[in-house]
Every structure is written in C-alpha cells, then in structure tokens.
Tab-separated table of C-alpha atoms in Angstrom:
chain	number	residue	atom	x	y	z
A	1	MET	CA	19.780	24.091	16.006
A	2	GLU	CA	17.119	22.125	17.463
A	3	LYS	CA	16.078	18.822	16.097
A	4	ARG	CA	13.211	17.091	15.681
A	5	THR	CA	12.135	13.325	16.160
A	6	HIS	CA	8.486	11.727	15.005
A	7	PRO	CA	6.711	9.416	16.059
A	8	PHE	CA	6.771	6.331	14.925
A	9	PRO	CA	3.497	6.010	13.076
A	10	THR	CA	1.788	3.119	15.484
A	11	LYS	CA	-2.144	3.556	14.963
A	12	HIS	CA	-1.531	4.206	10.907
A	13	VAL	CA	1.567	0.855	10.701
A	14	LEU	CA	-1.833	-1.151	12.874
A	15	GLY	CA	-4.586	0.712	10.016
A	16	PHE	CA	-2.470	-1.023	7.484
A	17	LEU	CA	-2.188	-3.790	8.435
A	18	VAL	CA	-6.285	-3.830	9.194
A	19	SER	CA	-7.581	-2.689	6.109
A	20	LEU	CA	-4.972	-5.564	4.111
A	21	VAL	CA	-6.318	-8.307	6.474
A	22	MET	CA	-9.787	-6.932	6.174
A	23	THR	CA	-8.985	-6.576	2.414
A	24	PHE	CA	-7.977	-10.177	2.157
A	25	GLY	CA	-10.147	-11.326	4.106
A	26	ALA	CA	-13.589	-10.266	0.993
A	27	ALA	CA	-11.505	-11.245	-0.922
A	28	ILE	CA	-10.655	-14.996	-0.190
A	29	VAL	CA	-14.761	-15.132	1.151
A	30	ALA	CA	-15.533	-14.109	-2.552
A	31	LEU	CA	-13.347	-16.112	-3.611
A	32	LYS	CA	-12.788	-19.419	-1.552
A	33	THR	CA	-16.163	-20.258	0.073
A	34	SER	CA	-18.954	-22.471	-0.406
A	35	LEU	CA	-21.245	-19.159	1.015
A	36	SER	CA	-24.528	-18.431	-0.912
A	37	PHE	CA	-24.005	-15.175	-2.854
A	38	ASP	CA	-26.357	-13.571	0.005
A	39	ALA	CA	-23.957	-14.854	3.054
A	40	VAL	CA	-20.773	-13.430	0.546
A	41	MET	CA	-22.014	-9.858	0.054
A	42	TRP	CA	-23.715	-9.219	3.652
A	43	ILE	CA	-20.331	-9.769	4.968
A	44	ILE	CA	-18.336	-7.897	1.883
A	45	GLY	CA	-20.182	-5.363	3.286
A	46	THR	CA	-20.062	-5.611	6.296
A	47	LEU	CA	-15.875	-5.544	6.153
A	48	ALA	CA	-16.211	-2.751	3.682
A	49	ILE	CA	-18.382	-0.210	6.248
A	50	VAL	CA	-15.837	-1.030	8.707
A	51	GLN	CA	-13.301	-0.479	6.508
A	52	ALA	CA	-14.425	3.017	6.031
A	53	GLY	CA	-14.875	4.140	9.686
A	54	LEU	CA	-11.301	3.105	10.422
A	55	GLN	CA	-9.319	5.319	7.309
A	56	LEU	CA	-11.983	7.987	7.412
A	57	PHE	CA	-10.761	7.665	11.868
A	58	LEU	CA	-6.676	7.147	11.050
A	59	PHE	CA	-5.936	8.466	7.905
A	60	MET	CA	-8.272	11.249	7.238
A	61	HIS	CA	-8.839	12.039	11.075
A	62	VAL	CA	-11.898	12.862	11.612
A	63	LYS	CA	-12.080	13.198	15.334
A	64	GLU	CA	-9.275	16.187	15.160
A	65	GLY	CA	-9.144	19.684	14.636
A	66	GLU	CA	-11.961	22.710	15.751
A	67	ASP	CA	-14.353	21.654	13.075
A	68	ALA	CA	-14.608	17.281	14.501
A	69	ASN	CA	-18.047	17.963	15.159
A	70	SER	CA	-19.589	19.830	11.215
A	71	GLN	CA	-16.474	17.051	10.124
A	72	VAL	CA	-18.968	14.218	12.038
A	73	ILE	CA	-22.596	15.960	10.881
A	74	ASN	CA	-21.013	16.649	7.335
A	75	ILE	CA	-20.262	12.865	7.248
A	76	ALA	CA	-22.756	12.148	8.794
A	77	PHE	CA	-25.116	13.654	6.224
A	78	LEU	CA	-22.863	12.818	2.949
A	79	VAL	CA	-24.364	8.565	4.506
A	80	PHE	CA	-27.469	9.885	4.627
A	81	CYS	CA	-27.971	11.209	0.847
A	82	ALA	CA	-26.100	8.144	-0.482
A	83	VAL	CA	-28.829	6.044	0.885
A	84	VAL	CA	-31.096	7.571	-0.396
A	85	ILE	CA	-29.152	8.754	-3.982
A	86	VAL	CA	-28.570	4.037	-4.432
A	87	ALA	CA	-32.263	3.434	-2.948
A	88	GLY	CA	-34.214	5.595	-5.145
A	89	THR	CA	-32.071	4.350	-7.886
A	90	ILE	CA	-33.175	0.791	-6.922
A	91	TRP	CA	-37.060	1.493	-6.468
A	92	VAL	CA	-37.028	3.217	-9.716
A	93	MET	CA	-34.983	0.447	-11.687
A	94	SER	CA	-36.805	-2.846	-9.725
A	95	PHE	CA	-40.811	-0.920	-9.696
A	96	GLY	CA	-40.646	2.051	-12.824
A	97	MET	CA	-43.388	2.122	-15.026
A	98	SER	CA	-42.936	2.766	-18.926
A	99	HIS	CA	-46.287	3.257	-20.361
C-alpha cells in the first residue's frame, strides 16, 4: 500500500491567523479608541470586506476548478444584488413619504 502524504496547510493557517488579527483589530478599534463614529465604521467595514475576500479565496477556493470565471461572476452579481437591496432599503426608509 502506498502511504498518502498531506502537506501542512500553510495558506489555511496563515489565512486563519490573519482573519483573527483583523477580527481582534476591529474589536480594539471599536472598543478602545477615541476615533469618531464614522472613522470606526469605515475601519470596521473595510476590515470586514478584506476578511470576506480573504476567506473566499483561501477557504472557499473561488478561483479553483473548472468554473472559476463563472464563480467570480456569480459573486459579483451577488454583491451587486446586496448593494441594491441595502441601498434601496436605506433610501426607502430615509426618504419614503407616508400619506
């Protein structure tokens, strides 16, 4: 019988550690800084987007496989739909007129 060797998942461990650093960084920015509310929200939002992208590529293997291009197109469409839904909801809640 042939023994299978599995290399150590260096990219996965590094991605996990970077995700932890970003999560704790966001918590520290939110709880321990004297920055303005807007600055804190921008920092947390940016870290969240970077972390989501990191997890998509490292853990969900978006660019691997036969349908790599269609996966990216599907994710782009998902992001577009999410932006339209969130922006539309904010617009209706902010400027909606009740009769």
